[in-house]
Coordinates of C-alpha atoms and ligand atoms in Angstrom, one line a residue:
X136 CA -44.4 -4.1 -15.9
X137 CA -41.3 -4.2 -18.5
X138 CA -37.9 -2.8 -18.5
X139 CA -37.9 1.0 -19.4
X140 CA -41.6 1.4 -19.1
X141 CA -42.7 4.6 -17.1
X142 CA -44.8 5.0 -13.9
X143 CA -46.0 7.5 -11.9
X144 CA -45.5 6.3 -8.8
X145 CA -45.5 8.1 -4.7
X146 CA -42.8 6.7 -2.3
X147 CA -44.0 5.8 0.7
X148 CA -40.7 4.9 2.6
X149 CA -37.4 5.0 2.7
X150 CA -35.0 1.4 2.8
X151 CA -32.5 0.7 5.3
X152 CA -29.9 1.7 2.6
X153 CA -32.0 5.1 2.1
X154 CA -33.1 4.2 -1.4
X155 CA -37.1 5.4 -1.5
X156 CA -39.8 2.9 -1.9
X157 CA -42.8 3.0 -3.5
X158 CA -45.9 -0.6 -4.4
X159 CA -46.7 -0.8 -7.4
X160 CA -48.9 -4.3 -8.4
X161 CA -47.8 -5.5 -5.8
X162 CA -44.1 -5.3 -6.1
X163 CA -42.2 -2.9 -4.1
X164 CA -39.7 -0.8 -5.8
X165 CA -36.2 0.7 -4.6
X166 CA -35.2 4.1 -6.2
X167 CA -32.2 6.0 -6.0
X168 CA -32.8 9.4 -5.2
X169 CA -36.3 9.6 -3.8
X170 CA -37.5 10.7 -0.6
X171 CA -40.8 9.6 1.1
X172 CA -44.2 12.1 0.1
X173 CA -42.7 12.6 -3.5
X174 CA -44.1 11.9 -6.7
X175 CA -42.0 11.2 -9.4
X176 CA -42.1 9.3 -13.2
X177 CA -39.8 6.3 -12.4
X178 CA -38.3 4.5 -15.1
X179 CA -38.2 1.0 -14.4
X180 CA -34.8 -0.6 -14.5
X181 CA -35.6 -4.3 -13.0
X182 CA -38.2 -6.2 -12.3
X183 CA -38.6 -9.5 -10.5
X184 CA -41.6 -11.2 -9.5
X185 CA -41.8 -9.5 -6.2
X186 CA -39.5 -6.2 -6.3
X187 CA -37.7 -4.1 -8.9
X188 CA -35.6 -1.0 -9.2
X189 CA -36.5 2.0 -10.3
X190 CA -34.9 5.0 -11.6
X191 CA -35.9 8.9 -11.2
X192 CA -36.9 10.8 -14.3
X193 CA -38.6 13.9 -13.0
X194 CA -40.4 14.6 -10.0
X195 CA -44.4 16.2 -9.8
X196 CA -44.1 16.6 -6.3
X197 CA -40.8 17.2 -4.4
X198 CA -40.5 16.5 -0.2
X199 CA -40.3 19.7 1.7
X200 CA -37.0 17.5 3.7
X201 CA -35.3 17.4 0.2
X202 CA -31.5 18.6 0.8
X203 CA -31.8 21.2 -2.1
X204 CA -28.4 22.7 -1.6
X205 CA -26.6 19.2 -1.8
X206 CA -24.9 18.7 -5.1
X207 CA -26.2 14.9 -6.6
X208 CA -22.7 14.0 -8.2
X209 CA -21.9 13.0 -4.5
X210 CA -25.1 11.0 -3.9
X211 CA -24.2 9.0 -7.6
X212 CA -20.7 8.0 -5.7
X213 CA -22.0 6.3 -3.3
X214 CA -19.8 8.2 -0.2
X215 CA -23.1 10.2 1.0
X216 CA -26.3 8.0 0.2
X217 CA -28.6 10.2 2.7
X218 CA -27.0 13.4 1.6
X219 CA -30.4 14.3 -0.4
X220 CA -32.4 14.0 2.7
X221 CA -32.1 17.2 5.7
X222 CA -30.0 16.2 8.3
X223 CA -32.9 16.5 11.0
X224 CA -34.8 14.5 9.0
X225 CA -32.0 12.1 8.9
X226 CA -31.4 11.8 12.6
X227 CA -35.4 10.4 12.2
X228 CA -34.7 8.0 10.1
X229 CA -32.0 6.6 11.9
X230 CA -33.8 6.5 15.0
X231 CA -36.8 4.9 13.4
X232 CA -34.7 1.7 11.5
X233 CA -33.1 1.3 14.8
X234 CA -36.8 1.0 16.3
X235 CA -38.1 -0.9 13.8
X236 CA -35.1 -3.6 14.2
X237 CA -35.8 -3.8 17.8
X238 CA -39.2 -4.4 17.4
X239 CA -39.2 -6.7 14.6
X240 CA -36.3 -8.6 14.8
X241 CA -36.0 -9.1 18.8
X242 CA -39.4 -9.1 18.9
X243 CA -39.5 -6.0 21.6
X244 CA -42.5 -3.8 21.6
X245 CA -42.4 -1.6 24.8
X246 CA -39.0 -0.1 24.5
X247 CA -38.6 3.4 22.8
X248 CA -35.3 4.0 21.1
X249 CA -33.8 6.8 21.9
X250 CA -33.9 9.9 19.8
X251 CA -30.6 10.1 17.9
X252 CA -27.6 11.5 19.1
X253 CA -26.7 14.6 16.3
X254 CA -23.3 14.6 14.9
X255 CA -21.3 18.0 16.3
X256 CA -20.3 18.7 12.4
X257 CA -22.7 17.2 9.9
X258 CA -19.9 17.6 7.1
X259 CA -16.3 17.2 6.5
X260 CA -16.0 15.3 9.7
X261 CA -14.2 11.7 8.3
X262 CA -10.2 11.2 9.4
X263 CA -9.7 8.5 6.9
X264 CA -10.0 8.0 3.1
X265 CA -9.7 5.0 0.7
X266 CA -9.4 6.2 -3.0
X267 CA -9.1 4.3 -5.9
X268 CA -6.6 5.5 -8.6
X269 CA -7.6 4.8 -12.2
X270 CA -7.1 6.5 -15.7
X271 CA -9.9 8.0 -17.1
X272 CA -9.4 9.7 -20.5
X273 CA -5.8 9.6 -20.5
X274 CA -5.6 11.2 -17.6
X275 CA -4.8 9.6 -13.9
X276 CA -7.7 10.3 -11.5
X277 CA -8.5 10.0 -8.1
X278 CA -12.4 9.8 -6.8
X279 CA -14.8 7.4 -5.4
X280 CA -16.7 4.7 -7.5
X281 CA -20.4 5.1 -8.5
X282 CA -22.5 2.4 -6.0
X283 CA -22.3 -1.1 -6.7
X284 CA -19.9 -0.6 -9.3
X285 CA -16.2 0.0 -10.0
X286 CA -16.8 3.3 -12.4
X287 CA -14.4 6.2 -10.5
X288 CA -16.1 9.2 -10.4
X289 CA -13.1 12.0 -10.4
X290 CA -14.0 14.0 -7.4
X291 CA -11.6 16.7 -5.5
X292 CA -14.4 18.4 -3.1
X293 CA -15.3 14.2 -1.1
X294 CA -17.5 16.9 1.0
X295 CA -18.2 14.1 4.2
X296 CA -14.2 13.8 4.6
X297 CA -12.0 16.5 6.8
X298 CA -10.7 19.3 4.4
X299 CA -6.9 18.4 5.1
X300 CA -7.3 14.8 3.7
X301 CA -9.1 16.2 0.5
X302 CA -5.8 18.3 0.2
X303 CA -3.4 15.5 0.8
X304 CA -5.0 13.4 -1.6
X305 CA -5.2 16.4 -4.9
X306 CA -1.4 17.2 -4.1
X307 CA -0.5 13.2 -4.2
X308 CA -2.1 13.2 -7.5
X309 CA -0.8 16.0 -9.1
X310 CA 2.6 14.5 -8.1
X311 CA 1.5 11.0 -9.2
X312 CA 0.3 12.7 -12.5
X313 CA 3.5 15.1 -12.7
X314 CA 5.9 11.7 -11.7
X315 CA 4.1 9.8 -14.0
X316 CA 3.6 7.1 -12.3
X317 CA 1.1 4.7 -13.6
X318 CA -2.8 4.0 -12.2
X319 CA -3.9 0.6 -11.8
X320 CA -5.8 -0.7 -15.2
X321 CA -8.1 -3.4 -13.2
X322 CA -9.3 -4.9 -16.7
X323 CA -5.5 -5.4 -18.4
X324 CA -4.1 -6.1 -14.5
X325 CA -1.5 -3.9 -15.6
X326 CA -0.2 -0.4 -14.0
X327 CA 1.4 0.3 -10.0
X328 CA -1.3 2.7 -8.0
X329 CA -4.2 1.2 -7.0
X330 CA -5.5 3.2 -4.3
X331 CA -4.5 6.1 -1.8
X332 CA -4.9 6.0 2.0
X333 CA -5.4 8.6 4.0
X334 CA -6.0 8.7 7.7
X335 CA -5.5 12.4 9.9
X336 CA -5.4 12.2 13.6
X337 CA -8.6 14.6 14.0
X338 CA -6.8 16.4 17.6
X339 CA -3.4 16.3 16.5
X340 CA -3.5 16.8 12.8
X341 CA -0.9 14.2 12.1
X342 CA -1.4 12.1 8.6
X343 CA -0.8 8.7 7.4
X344 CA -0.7 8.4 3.9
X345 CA -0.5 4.7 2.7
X346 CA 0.5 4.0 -1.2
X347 CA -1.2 0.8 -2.6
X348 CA 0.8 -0.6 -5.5
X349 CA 0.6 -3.8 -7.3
X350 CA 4.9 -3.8 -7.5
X351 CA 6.9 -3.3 -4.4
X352 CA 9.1 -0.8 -7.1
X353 CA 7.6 2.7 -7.1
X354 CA 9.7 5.1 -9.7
X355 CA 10.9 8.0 -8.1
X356 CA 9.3 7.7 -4.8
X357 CA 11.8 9.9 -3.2
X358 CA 10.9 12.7 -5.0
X359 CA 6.7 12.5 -4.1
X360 CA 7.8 12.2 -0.2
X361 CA 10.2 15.5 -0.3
X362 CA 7.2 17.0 -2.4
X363 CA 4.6 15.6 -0.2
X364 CA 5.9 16.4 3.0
X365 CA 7.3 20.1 2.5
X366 CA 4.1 21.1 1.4
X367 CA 2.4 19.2 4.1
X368 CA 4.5 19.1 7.6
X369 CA 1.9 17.2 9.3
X370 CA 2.3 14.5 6.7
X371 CA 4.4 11.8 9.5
X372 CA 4.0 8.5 7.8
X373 CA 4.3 7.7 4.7
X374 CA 3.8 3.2 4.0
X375 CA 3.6 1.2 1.3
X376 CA 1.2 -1.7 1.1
X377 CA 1.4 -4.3 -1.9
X378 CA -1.6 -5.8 -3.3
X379 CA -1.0 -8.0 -6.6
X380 CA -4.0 -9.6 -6.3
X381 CA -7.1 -9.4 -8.5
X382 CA -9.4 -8.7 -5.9
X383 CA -11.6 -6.1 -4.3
X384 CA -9.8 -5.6 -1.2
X385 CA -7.9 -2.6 -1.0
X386 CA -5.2 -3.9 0.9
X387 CA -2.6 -6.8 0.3
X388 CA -0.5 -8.6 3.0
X389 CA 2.7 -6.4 2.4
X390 CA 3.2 -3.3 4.2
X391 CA 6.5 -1.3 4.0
X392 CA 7.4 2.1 5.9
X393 CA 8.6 4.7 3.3
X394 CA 9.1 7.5 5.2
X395 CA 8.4 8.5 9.1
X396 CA 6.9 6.6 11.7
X397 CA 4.7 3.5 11.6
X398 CA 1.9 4.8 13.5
X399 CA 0.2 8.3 14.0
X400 CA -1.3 9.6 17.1
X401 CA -4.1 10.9 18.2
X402 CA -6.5 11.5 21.6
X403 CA -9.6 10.6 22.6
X404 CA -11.2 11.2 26.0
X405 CA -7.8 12.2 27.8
X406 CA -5.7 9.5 26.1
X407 CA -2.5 9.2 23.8
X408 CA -3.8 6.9 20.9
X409 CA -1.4 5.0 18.4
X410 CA -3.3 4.1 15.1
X411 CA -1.5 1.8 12.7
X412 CA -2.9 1.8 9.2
X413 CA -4.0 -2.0 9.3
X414 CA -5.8 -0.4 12.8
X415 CA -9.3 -0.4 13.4
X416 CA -10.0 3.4 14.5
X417 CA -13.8 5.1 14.8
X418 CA -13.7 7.5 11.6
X419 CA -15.6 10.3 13.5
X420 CA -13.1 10.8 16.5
X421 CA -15.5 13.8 18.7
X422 CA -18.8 11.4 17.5
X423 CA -17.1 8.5 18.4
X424 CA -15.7 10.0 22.2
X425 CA -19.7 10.5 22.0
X426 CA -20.6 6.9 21.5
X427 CA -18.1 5.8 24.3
X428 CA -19.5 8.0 26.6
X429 CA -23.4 6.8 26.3
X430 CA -21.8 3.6 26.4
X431 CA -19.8 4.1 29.7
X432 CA -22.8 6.2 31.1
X433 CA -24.7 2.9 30.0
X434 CA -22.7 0.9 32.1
X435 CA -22.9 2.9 35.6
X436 CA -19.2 1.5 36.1
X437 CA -18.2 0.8 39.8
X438 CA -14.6 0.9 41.3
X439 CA -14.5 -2.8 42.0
X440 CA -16.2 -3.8 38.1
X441 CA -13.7 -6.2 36.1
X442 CA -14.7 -5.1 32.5
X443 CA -14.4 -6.9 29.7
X444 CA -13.6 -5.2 26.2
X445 CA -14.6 -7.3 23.0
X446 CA -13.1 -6.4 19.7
X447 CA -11.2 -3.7 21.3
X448 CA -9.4 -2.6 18.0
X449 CA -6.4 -0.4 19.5
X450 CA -8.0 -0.2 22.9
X451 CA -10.1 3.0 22.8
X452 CA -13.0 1.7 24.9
X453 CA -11.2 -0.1 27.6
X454 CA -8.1 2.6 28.4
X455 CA -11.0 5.3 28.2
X456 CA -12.7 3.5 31.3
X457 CA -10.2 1.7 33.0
X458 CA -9.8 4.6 36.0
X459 CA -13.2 3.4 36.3
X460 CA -12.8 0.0 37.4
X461 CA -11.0 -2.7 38.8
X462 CA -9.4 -4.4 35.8
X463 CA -10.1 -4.5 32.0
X464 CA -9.3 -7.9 30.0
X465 CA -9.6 -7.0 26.2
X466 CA -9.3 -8.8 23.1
X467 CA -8.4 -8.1 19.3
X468 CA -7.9 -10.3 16.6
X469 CA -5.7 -8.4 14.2
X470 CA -2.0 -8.2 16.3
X471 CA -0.7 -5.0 15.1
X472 CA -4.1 -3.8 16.9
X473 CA -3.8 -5.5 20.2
X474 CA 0.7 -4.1 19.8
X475 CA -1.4 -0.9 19.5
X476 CA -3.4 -1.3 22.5
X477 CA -0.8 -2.8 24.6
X478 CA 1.2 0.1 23.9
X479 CA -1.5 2.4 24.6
X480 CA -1.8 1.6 27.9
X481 CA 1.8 2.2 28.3
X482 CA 2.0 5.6 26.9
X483 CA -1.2 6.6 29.3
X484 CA -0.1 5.3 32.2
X485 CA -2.6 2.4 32.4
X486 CA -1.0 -0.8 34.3
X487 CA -4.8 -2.8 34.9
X488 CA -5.7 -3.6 31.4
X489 CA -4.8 -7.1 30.0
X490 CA -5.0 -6.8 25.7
X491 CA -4.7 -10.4 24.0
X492 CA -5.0 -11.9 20.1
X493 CA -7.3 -14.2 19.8
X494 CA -11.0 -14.5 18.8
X495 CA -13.5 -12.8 20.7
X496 CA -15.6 -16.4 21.4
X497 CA -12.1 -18.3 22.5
X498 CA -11.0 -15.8 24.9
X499 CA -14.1 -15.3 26.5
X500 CA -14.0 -19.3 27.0
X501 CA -10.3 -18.9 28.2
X502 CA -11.2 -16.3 30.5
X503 CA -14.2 -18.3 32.3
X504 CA -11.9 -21.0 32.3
X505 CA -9.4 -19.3 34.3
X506 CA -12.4 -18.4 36.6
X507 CA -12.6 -14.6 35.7
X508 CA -15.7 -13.4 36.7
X509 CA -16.4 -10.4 34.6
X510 CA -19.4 -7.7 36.0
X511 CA -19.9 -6.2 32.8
X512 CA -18.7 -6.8 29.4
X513 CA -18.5 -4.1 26.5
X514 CA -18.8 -5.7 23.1
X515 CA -18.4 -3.8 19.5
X516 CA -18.2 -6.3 17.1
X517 CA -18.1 -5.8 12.9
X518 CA -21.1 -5.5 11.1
X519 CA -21.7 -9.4 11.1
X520 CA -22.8 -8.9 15.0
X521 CA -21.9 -11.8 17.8
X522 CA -21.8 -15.7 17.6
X523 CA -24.0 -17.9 19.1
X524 CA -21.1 -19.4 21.0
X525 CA -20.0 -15.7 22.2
X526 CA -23.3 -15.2 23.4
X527 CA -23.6 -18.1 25.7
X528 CA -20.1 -17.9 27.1
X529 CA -20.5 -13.8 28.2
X530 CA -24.2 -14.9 29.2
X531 CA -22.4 -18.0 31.3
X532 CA -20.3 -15.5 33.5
X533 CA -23.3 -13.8 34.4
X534 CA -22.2 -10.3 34.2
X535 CA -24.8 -7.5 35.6
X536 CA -24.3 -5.6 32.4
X537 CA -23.6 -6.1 29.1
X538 CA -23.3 -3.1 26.7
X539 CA -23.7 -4.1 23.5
X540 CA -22.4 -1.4 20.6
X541 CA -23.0 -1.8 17.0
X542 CA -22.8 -0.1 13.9
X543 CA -25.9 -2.6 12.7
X544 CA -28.7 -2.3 14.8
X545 CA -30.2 -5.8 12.6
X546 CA -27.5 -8.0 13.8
X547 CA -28.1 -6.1 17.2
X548 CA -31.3 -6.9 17.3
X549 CA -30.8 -10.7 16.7
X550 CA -27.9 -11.3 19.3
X551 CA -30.6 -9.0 21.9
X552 CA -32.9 -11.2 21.1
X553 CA -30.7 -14.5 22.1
X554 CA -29.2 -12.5 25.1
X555 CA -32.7 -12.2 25.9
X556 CA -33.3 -16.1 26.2
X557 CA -30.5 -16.4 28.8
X558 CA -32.0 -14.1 31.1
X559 CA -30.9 -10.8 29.7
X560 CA -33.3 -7.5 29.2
X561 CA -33.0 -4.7 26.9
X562 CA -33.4 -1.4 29.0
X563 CA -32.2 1.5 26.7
X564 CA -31.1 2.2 23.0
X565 CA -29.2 5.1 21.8
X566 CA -28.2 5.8 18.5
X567 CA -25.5 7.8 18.2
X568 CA -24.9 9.6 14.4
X569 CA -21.1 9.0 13.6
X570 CA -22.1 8.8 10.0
X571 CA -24.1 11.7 9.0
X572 CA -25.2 12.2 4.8
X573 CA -25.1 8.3 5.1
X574 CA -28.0 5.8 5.8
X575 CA -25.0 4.2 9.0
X576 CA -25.7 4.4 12.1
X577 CA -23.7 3.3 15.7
X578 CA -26.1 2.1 18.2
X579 CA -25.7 1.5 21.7
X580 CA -27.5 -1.4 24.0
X581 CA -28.0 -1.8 27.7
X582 CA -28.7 -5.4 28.7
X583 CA -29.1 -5.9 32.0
X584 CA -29.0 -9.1 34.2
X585 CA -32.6 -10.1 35.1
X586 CA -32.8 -8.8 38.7
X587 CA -30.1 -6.3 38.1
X588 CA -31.1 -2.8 39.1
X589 CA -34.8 -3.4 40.8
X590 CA -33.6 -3.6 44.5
Ligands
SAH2017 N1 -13.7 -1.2 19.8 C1 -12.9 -0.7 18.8 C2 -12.9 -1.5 17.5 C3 -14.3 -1.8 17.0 S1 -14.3 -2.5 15.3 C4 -13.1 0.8 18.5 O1 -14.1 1.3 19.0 O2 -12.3 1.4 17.8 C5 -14.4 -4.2 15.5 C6 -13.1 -4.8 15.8 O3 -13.3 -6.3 16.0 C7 -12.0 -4.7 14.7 O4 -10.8 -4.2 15.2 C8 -11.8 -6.2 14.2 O5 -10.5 -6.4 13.8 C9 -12.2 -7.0 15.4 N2 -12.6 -8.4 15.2 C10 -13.4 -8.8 14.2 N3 -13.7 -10.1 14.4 C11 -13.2 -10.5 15.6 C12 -13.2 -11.7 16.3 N4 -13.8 -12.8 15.9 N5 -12.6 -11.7 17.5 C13 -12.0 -10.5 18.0 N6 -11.9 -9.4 17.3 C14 -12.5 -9.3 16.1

């Protein structure tokens, strides 16, 4: 096998990333593009001594599941990596990677994963944006890059994002354009826009739009904010963030309010919610009230529960079910986050919630310390999953219930199986499709204290 040679090859399964698979000599190949059943010519790109990557040239057999109607320039971006694949089909897959982790990685064979939870609006459902800004034949652009690269793909249609932030972002660059302001030139390090952030409150319709710049001087800045919001009323906050860095985070330390208010409102299951843009926030707000739901319903709360909300972001799952119990102790490790939930609570009406900044593994520790003894702890940590130390120190308090959600059912399974060790059983999995024409998916977990629930 050599670079550029041609195979005919069938895929035979799809990767977690959604990239098709297909064995050939013993290698196994990923390709861009292909969908389990078809046969295609693939190019080879790579090869290693145990896998490659392989490349689409024309296809002999096509799947009947193939997403016909979806245009490819969006699958090349990178923002809709399933997008080829019928969404049915796509709830499937989920559901069976979320299986597969449960059963390989924890090492659990008798428990069936629930089917998965179908998104209410398959497209244009997304209340936040991060575009790069970059000059492309002369001409300023806004788009997404092509995977694993930083080539911007001009785009105005993003197709997965909610049709008012796809409006926001065109006018802000025909301004940009009109202004002349200059895009970031990541090569030469020269140039002021860098990115564009949008993020819409999906009940309210109020927007945030955040400028990235690599100067805290933006030329005639007035002028794009009258533009901006005349033609766009909902448009409330308008903030600066600087990033001189060469790096490829989007953000820099600096934030600066240009215009409005800091935060922008919106609701989810009853309550008020502040978002800040350096804010955690679900990007699929009715999916997202979805995935809190299964996760209360999970948790059969009882009025005299003290709950426990880990990585609470700006308090959406703790202020959603604190009528429910007793008392909710919550922690956050970006501040303006836990500000966010504090004042939350506030605004609702919500005096028995405690929010603190700290790390997730030193509060729990502070908290048994204090002798708090929680009956059942929520946790939604970042894709890395939970610590080992985490892990002891909830397991340690002996709550009845632990309710574990995750937006990577791998690391999931790995902190299930540990939680298992210290006398912990998996009972139900739902996942829950925040993320549809992607290969993401949010997964809830019950884990219930051995002897929990059998009287
Ligand atoms: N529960 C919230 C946020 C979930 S995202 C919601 O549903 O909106 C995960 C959150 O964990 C982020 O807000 C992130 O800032 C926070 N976080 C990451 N590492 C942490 C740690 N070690 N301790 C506490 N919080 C952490």
């Amino acid at each position: 096998m050599e670079k550029n040679q041609i195979v005919e090859v069938e895929i035979v399964d799809l990767s977690h990333e959604g990239q098709g698979i297909a064995k050939v000599d013993g290698r196994v190949f990923f390709v861009d593009n292909a969908l389990p059943g078809e046969v295609i010519q693939m190019r080879v790109l790579k090869v290693t001594k145990k896998i490659g990557y392989g490349k689409v040239e024309d296809w002999l057999k096509v799947s009947p599941h193939r997403n016909q109607a979806t245009n490819v320039t969006y699958l090349r971006t990178g923002i809709a990596d399933l997008g080829h694949l019928n969404y049915d089909q796509q709830l499937l897959f989920k559901q069976k990677q979320v299986q597969q982790n449960i059963k390989k990685i924890a090492g659990i064979d008798s428990l069936d994963v629930a089917p998965t939870l179908a998104a209410n609006a398959p497209l244009a459902y997304r209340n936040k944006a991060a575009v790069p800004i970059r000059r492309i034949q002369g001409q300023l652009e806004s788009g997404f890059f092509r995977k694993n690269s930083h080539d911007l793909i001009p785009i105005e249609d993003f197709y997965i994002q909610e049709k008012e932030i796809d409006a926001l972002i065109l006018a802000t660059r025909n301004l940009l354009r009109r202004l002349d302001l200059k895009p970031y030139d990541e090569k030469e390090g020269t140039g002021l826009i860098r990115n564009i952030l949008v993020r819409r409150a999906h009940y309210t319709g109020e927007m945030m739009l955040v400028l990235v710049t690599t100067r805290p001087k933006i030329f005639r800045v007035e002028q794009l904010i009258e533009q901006l919001t005349k033609e766009f009323p909902h448009l409330v906050s308008v903030i600066q963030n600087i990033n001189d860095q060469k790096t490829n985070a989007i953000l820099g330390q600096e934030f600066r309010l240009l215009y409005g208010k800091e935060t922008i409102t919106d609701q989810m299951l009853g309550n008020n919610f502040e978002i800040s843009a350096q804010s955690f926030y679900q990007v699929n707000t009715p999916m997202a009230e979805k995935l809190y739901q299964v996760a209360m319903d999970m948790a059969d709360l009882q009025p005299a529960d003290i709950a426990i909300d880990a990585y609470s972001g700006i308090g959406t799952i703790g202020l959603s079910l604190a009528k429910q119990v007793d008392h909710v102790y919550g922690v956050e490790v970006i501040p303006k986050a836990v500000e966010d939930s504090q004042k939350n609570a506030q605004t609702n009406g919500i005096t028995n919630v405690t929010y603190v900044c700290d790390q997730a593994e030193s509060a729990m520790q502070n908290w048994l310390d204090q002798g708090i003894r929680p009956t059942v702890i929520f946790v939604d940590p970042p894709r890395k999953g939970l610590t080992p130390s985490f892990i002891q120190s909830s397991a340690q308090v002996q709550p009845d219930r632990i309710v574990y959600i995750s937006c990577n059912s791998a690391t999931m399974a790995r902190d299930v199986k540990h939680y298992q060790e210290l006398g912990y059983t998996l009972k139900q999995v739902q996942p829950v499709d925040l993320f549809p024409q992607t290969h993401h998916v949010e997964v809830v977990g019950l884990l219930e204290k051995e002897g929990v629930g059998q009287s």
